[in-house]
PDB file of C-alpha atoms in Angstrom:
ATOM      1  CA  SER A   1       0.000   0.000   0.000  1.00  0.00           C
ATOM      2  CA  VAL A   2       1.319   3.405  -0.938  1.00  0.00           C
ATOM      3  CA  SER A   3       1.238   6.018   1.787  1.00  0.00           C
ATOM      4  CA  VAL A   4       0.330   9.636   1.108  1.00  0.00           C
ATOM      5  CA  PHE A   5       1.012  12.572   3.370  1.00  0.00           C
ATOM      6  CA  VAL A   6      -0.228  16.126   3.531  1.00  0.00           C
ATOM      7  CA  PRO A   7       2.848  18.288   3.056  1.00  0.00           C
ATOM      8  CA  PRO A   8       3.820  20.390   6.056  1.00  0.00           C
ATOM      9  CA  GLY A   9       4.022  24.187   6.152  1.00  0.00           C
ATOM     10  CA  SER A  10       6.328  25.572   3.500  1.00  0.00           C
ATOM     11  CA  LEU A  11       5.927  22.661   1.085  1.00  0.00           C
ATOM     12  CA  CYS A  12       2.149  23.034   1.260  1.00  0.00           C
ATOM     13  CA  SER A  13       2.605  26.770   0.592  1.00  0.00           C
ATOM     14  CA  ARG A  14       4.603  26.008  -2.537  1.00  0.00           C
ATOM     15  CA  MET A  15       2.148  23.383  -3.772  1.00  0.00           C
ATOM     16  CA  LEU A  16      -1.074  25.295  -3.163  1.00  0.00           C
ATOM     17  CA  GLY A  17       0.016  28.945  -3.280  1.00  0.00           C
ATOM     18  CA  GLN A  18      -0.766  31.689  -0.791  1.00  0.00           C
ATOM     19  CA  ARG A  19      -3.629  34.135  -0.686  1.00  0.00           C
ATOM     20  CA  PRO A  20      -4.812  36.457   2.065  1.00  0.00           C
ATOM     21  CA  SER A  21      -7.812  34.908   3.784  1.00  0.00           C
ATOM     22  CA  GLY A  22      -9.411  38.049   5.092  1.00  0.00           C
ATOM     23  CA  GLY A  23      -9.059  41.240   7.047  1.00  0.00           C
ATOM     24  CA  ASP A  24      -7.022  39.639   9.818  1.00  0.00           C
ATOM     25  CA  GLY A  25      -3.881  39.555   7.649  1.00  0.00           C
ATOM     26  CA  SER A  26      -3.570  35.769   7.816  1.00  0.00           C
ATOM     27  CA  VAL A  27      -2.535  33.754   4.790  1.00  0.00           C
ATOM     28  CA  ARG A  28      -4.459  30.796   3.450  1.00  0.00           C
ATOM     29  CA  HIS A  29      -2.978  28.184   1.133  1.00  0.00           C
ATOM     30  CA  THR A  30      -5.290  27.717  -1.820  1.00  0.00           C
ATOM     31  CA  MET A  31      -5.496  26.382  -5.356  1.00  0.00           C
ATOM     32  CA  SER A  32      -8.479  25.213  -7.340  1.00  0.00           C
ATOM     33  CA  PRO A  33      -8.794  21.482  -8.066  1.00  0.00           C
ATOM     34  CA  PRO A  34      -8.390  21.970 -11.847  1.00  0.00           C
ATOM     35  CA  ALA A  35      -5.251  24.067 -11.316  1.00  0.00           C
ATOM     36  CA  PHE A  36      -3.870  21.565  -8.805  1.00  0.00           C
ATOM     37  CA  PHE A  37      -4.369  18.633 -11.171  1.00  0.00           C
ATOM     38  CA  THR A  38      -2.881  20.628 -14.044  1.00  0.00           C
ATOM     39  CA  ASN A  39       0.254  21.177 -11.949  1.00  0.00           C
ATOM     40  CA  TYR A  40       0.300  17.603 -10.583  1.00  0.00           C
ATOM     41  CA  PRO A  41      -1.451  15.452 -13.221  1.00  0.00           C
ATOM     42  CA  ALA A  42      -0.286  12.098 -11.845  1.00  0.00           C
ATOM     43  CA  LEU A  43      -1.985  12.811  -8.522  1.00  0.00           C
ATOM     44  CA  GLN A  44      -5.495  12.915  -9.981  1.00  0.00           C
ATOM     45  CA  ALA A  45      -5.639   9.203 -10.816  1.00  0.00           C
ATOM     46  CA  PHE A  46      -3.763   8.256  -7.655  1.00  0.00           C
ATOM     47  CA  LEU A  47      -5.997  10.261  -5.291  1.00  0.00           C
ATOM     48  CA  LEU A  48      -9.137   9.046  -7.060  1.00  0.00           C
ATOM     49  CA  GLY A  49      -7.912   5.452  -6.766  1.00  0.00           C
ATOM     50  CA  GLN A  50      -7.327   5.889  -3.028  1.00  0.00           C
ATOM     51  CA  LEU A  51     -10.848   7.299  -2.556  1.00  0.00           C
ATOM     52  CA  GLU A  52     -12.479   4.572  -4.635  1.00  0.00           C
ATOM     53  CA  GLY A  53     -10.612   1.833  -2.756  1.00  0.00           C
ATOM     54  CA  ALA A  54     -11.689   3.232   0.597  1.00  0.00           C
ATOM     55  CA  ALA A  55     -15.293   3.692  -0.567  1.00  0.00           C
ATOM     56  CA  GLU A  56     -15.465   0.128  -1.908  1.00  0.00           C
ATOM     57  CA  SER A  57     -14.183  -1.287   1.379  1.00  0.00           C
ATOM     58  CA  LEU A  58     -17.200   0.187   3.193  1.00  0.00           C
ATOM     59  CA  GLY A  59     -19.381  -2.461   1.553  1.00  0.00           C
ATOM     60  CA  SER A  60     -22.893  -1.913   0.289  1.00  0.00           C
ATOM     61  CA  PRO A  61     -24.585   1.440   0.922  1.00  0.00           C
ATOM     62  CA  GLY A  62     -25.568   1.677   4.562  1.00  0.00           C
ATOM     63  CA  GLU A  63     -23.332  -1.184   5.660  1.00  0.00           C
ATOM     64  CA  GLY A  64     -20.363   0.983   6.715  1.00  0.00           C
ATOM     65  CA  ARG A  65     -17.847  -1.776   7.469  1.00  0.00           C
ATOM     66  CA  LEU A  66     -14.753  -0.669   9.337  1.00  0.00           C
ATOM     67  CA  HIS A  67     -11.671  -1.159   7.204  1.00  0.00           C
ATOM     68  CA  LEU A  68      -8.972   1.392   7.896  1.00  0.00           C
ATOM     69  CA  HIS A  69      -7.019   2.974   5.061  1.00  0.00           C
ATOM     70  CA  PRO A  70      -3.901   4.653   6.490  1.00  0.00           C
ATOM     71  CA  SER A  71      -3.628   7.166   3.645  1.00  0.00           C
ATOM     72  CA  LEU A  72      -7.312   8.127   3.481  1.00  0.00           C
ATOM     73  CA  HIS A  73      -7.206  10.953   6.004  1.00  0.00           C
ATOM     74  CA  SER A  74      -4.232  12.520   4.220  1.00  0.00           C
ATOM     75  CA  VAL A  75      -5.936  12.242   0.833  1.00  0.00           C
ATOM     76  CA  LEU A  76      -9.126  13.841   2.178  1.00  0.00           C
ATOM     77  CA  ALA A  77      -7.162  16.555   3.979  1.00  0.00           C
ATOM     78  CA  LEU A  78      -5.272  17.453   0.807  1.00  0.00           C
ATOM     79  CA  LEU A  79      -8.479  17.614  -1.248  1.00  0.00           C
ATOM     80  CA  ALA A  80     -10.195  19.670   1.459  1.00  0.00           C
ATOM     81  CA  LYS A  81      -7.386  22.252   1.283  1.00  0.00           C
ATOM     82  CA  LEU A  82      -8.186  22.964  -2.343  1.00  0.00           C
ATOM     83  CA  GLN A  83     -10.193  26.106  -3.029  1.00  0.00           C
ATOM     84  CA  PRO A  84     -13.813  25.374  -3.950  1.00  0.00           C
ATOM     85  CA  GLY A  85     -15.690  27.583  -6.296  1.00  0.00           C
ATOM     86  CA  VAL A  86     -14.079  27.067  -9.684  1.00  0.00           C
ATOM     87  CA  HIS A  87     -16.142  25.830 -12.607  1.00  0.00           C
ATOM     88  CA  ASP A  88     -15.035  22.409 -13.836  1.00  0.00           C
ATOM     89  CA  GLU A  89     -15.178  22.727 -17.627  1.00  0.00           C
ATOM     90  CA  THR A  90     -13.691  19.280 -18.300  1.00  0.00           C
ATOM     91  CA  GLY A  91     -15.992  17.420 -15.914  1.00  0.00           C
ATOM     92  CA  SER A  92     -12.983  15.639 -14.411  1.00  0.00           C
ATOM     93  CA  LEU A  93     -13.986  16.538 -10.854  1.00  0.00           C
ATOM     94  CA  SER A  94     -17.299  14.698 -11.134  1.00  0.00           C
ATOM     95  CA  THR A  95     -15.426  11.391 -10.873  1.00  0.00           C
ATOM     96  CA  PHE A  96     -14.482  12.326  -7.310  1.00  0.00           C
ATOM     97  CA  GLN A  97     -18.083  12.879  -6.242  1.00  0.00           C
ATOM     98  CA  ALA A  98     -19.269   9.239  -6.070  1.00  0.00           C
ATOM     99  CA  PRO A  99     -16.538   7.976  -3.702  1.00  0.00           C
ATOM    100  CA  LEU A 100     -16.791  11.124  -1.554  1.00  0.00           C
ATOM    101  CA  LEU A 101     -20.546  10.601  -1.229  1.00  0.00           C
ATOM    102  CA  GLN A 102     -19.959   6.934  -0.320  1.00  0.00           C
ATOM    103  CA  LEU A 103     -17.458   7.906   2.378  1.00  0.00           C
ATOM    104  CA  ALA A 104     -20.325   9.594   4.231  1.00  0.00           C
ATOM    105  CA  ALA A 105     -21.071   6.116   5.618  1.00  0.00           C
ATOM    106  CA  SER A 106     -17.638   5.664   7.202  1.00  0.00           C
ATOM    107  CA  PRO A 107     -17.832   4.402  10.786  1.00  0.00           C
ATOM    108  CA  VAL A 108     -14.980   6.831  11.605  1.00  0.00           C
ATOM    109  CA  TYR A 109     -16.260  10.316  12.478  1.00  0.00           C
ATOM    110  CA  ALA A 110     -13.108  12.100  11.261  1.00  0.00           C
ATOM    111  CA  MET A 111     -13.463  10.462   7.840  1.00  0.00           C
ATOM    112  CA  ARG A 112     -17.088  11.583   7.514  1.00  0.00           C
ATOM    113  CA  GLU A 113     -16.082  15.131   8.482  1.00  0.00           C
ATOM    114  CA  MET A 114     -13.117  15.229   6.080  1.00  0.00           C
ATOM    115  CA  ALA A 115     -15.209  13.697   3.273  1.00  0.00           C
ATOM    116  CA  SER A 116     -17.731  16.533   3.651  1.00  0.00           C
ATOM    117  CA  LYS A 117     -14.956  19.134   3.385  1.00  0.00           C
ATOM    118  CA  ALA A 118     -13.390  17.382   0.406  1.00  0.00           C
ATOM    119  CA  LEU A 119     -16.795  17.109  -1.307  1.00  0.00           C
ATOM    120  CA  LEU A 120     -17.216  20.865  -0.938  1.00  0.00           C
ATOM    121  CA  ALA A 121     -13.804  21.523  -2.494  1.00  0.00           C
ATOM    122  CA  MET A 122     -14.384  19.094  -5.362  1.00  0.00           C
ATOM    123  CA  THR A 123     -17.906  20.274  -6.251  1.00  0.00           C
ATOM    124  CA  PRO A 124     -18.138  23.270  -8.596  1.00  0.00           C
ATOM    125  CA  PRO A 125     -20.658  25.923  -7.477  1.00  0.00           C
ATOM    126  CA  SER A 126     -22.785  25.244 -10.548  1.00  0.00           C
ATOM    127  CA  GLU A 127     -23.401  21.733  -9.143  1.00  0.00           C
ATOM    128  CA  TYR A 128     -24.180  22.706  -5.522  1.00  0.00           C
ATOM    129  CA  MET A 129     -27.949  22.655  -5.998  1.00  0.00           C
ATOM    130  CA  SER A 130     -28.055  19.313  -7.820  1.00  0.00           C
ATOM    131  CA  THR A 131     -25.727  17.773  -5.232  1.00  0.00           C
ATOM    132  CA  LEU A 132     -27.876  19.128  -2.389  1.00  0.00           C
ATOM    133  CA  LEU A 133     -31.001  17.717  -4.023  1.00  0.00           C
ATOM    134  CA  GLN A 134     -29.278  14.357  -4.531  1.00  0.00           C
ATOM    135  CA  LEU A 135     -28.181  14.238  -0.881  1.00  0.00           C
ATOM    136  CA  ALA A 136     -31.631  15.249   0.371  1.00  0.00           C
ATOM    137  CA  GLY A 137     -33.260  12.653  -1.876  1.00  0.00           C
ATOM    138  CA  GLU A 138     -31.051   9.927  -0.412  1.00  0.00           C
ATOM    139  CA  LEU A 139     -31.952  10.688   3.204  1.00  0.00           C
ATOM    140  CA  PRO A 140     -33.644   7.668   4.790  1.00  0.00           C
ATOM    141  CA  GLU A 141     -37.375   7.499   5.176  1.00  0.00           C
ATOM    142  CA  THR A 142     -38.920   7.097   8.595  1.00  0.00           C
ATOM    143  CA  ARG A 143     -39.569   3.580   9.860  1.00  0.00           C
ATOM    144  CA  VAL A 144     -36.970   2.147   7.500  1.00  0.00           C
ATOM    145  CA  PRO A 145     -33.786   0.719   9.041  1.00  0.00           C
ATOM    146  CA  PHE A 146     -30.782   2.871   8.168  1.00  0.00           C
ATOM    147  CA  CYS A 147     -27.128   3.386   8.999  1.00  0.00           C
ATOM    148  CA  HIS A 148     -26.730   6.236  11.491  1.00  0.00           C
ATOM    149  CA  ASN A 149     -23.169   6.910  10.336  1.00  0.00           C
ATOM    150  CA  ARG A 150     -24.366   7.327   6.757  1.00  0.00           C
ATOM    151  CA  LEU A 151     -27.146   9.680   7.837  1.00  0.00           C
ATOM    152  CA  HIS A 152     -24.683  11.712   9.882  1.00  0.00           C
ATOM    153  CA  GLY A 153     -22.241  11.849   6.968  1.00  0.00           C
ATOM    154  CA  GLN A 154     -24.963  12.970   4.576  1.00  0.00           C
ATOM    155  CA  LEU A 155     -26.015  15.707   6.997  1.00  0.00           C
ATOM    156  CA  LEU A 156     -22.386  16.863   7.290  1.00  0.00           C
ATOM    157  CA  GLN A 157     -22.173  17.060   3.502  1.00  0.00           C
ATOM    158  CA  ILE A 158     -25.454  18.964   3.274  1.00  0.00           C
ATOM    159  CA  ARG A 159     -24.266  21.380   5.979  1.00  0.00           C
ATOM    160  CA  ALA A 160     -20.976  22.006   4.150  1.00  0.00           C
ATOM    161  CA  LEU A 161     -22.679  22.698   0.818  1.00  0.00           C
ATOM    162  CA  LEU A 162     -25.417  24.861   2.359  1.00  0.00           C
ATOM    163  CA  GLY A 163     -22.837  26.796   4.360  1.00  0.00           C
ATOM    164  CA  ARG A 164     -20.896  27.603   1.214  1.00  0.00           C
ATOM    165  CA  THR A 165     -24.033  28.412  -0.763  1.00  0.00           C
ATOM    166  CA  LEU A 166     -25.401  30.727   1.937  1.00  0.00           C
ATOM    167  CA  GLY A 167     -22.004  32.231   2.779  1.00  0.00           C
ATOM    168  CA  THR A 168     -22.009  30.968   6.369  1.00  0.00           C
ATOM    169  CA  ASP A 169     -19.206  28.410   6.060  1.00  0.00           C
ATOM    170  CA  GLY A 170     -16.943  30.423   8.376  1.00  0.00           C
TER     171      GLY A 170
END
């Protein structure tokens, strides 16, 4: 198994660039997913493969089997650091959506949280509404057995997308 790490401090600054994050004078490291994958083309297939492998190991939807992937948190953290809000003209980011949605069912809270942040970064604003509608449509009905981890993960993803859409993502 290949291990991935999120680069520390200065290396992350070089990879993702620096932009002021607001009036407090702090600097935020940002780059859009299309720009990142243009600069590091080999990482797109690798990161997608890591996500798909982790999503497949969860089992069928709602099952949420625990199978730890040592590199998954680093992959999600790297994707979450990318700057959301850039239109994806090639459609290459849509391939990331299915495994990120599946990772909502992870039995590990930190993975569900990071998957929601990564989904936000990898979803172009033009697709926020359709993704929100898809997530809402997949919420379990009452009186039907469901996986609580999956429900929680879906709600985290809905919160992340709504926060960005409404400008309250802090």
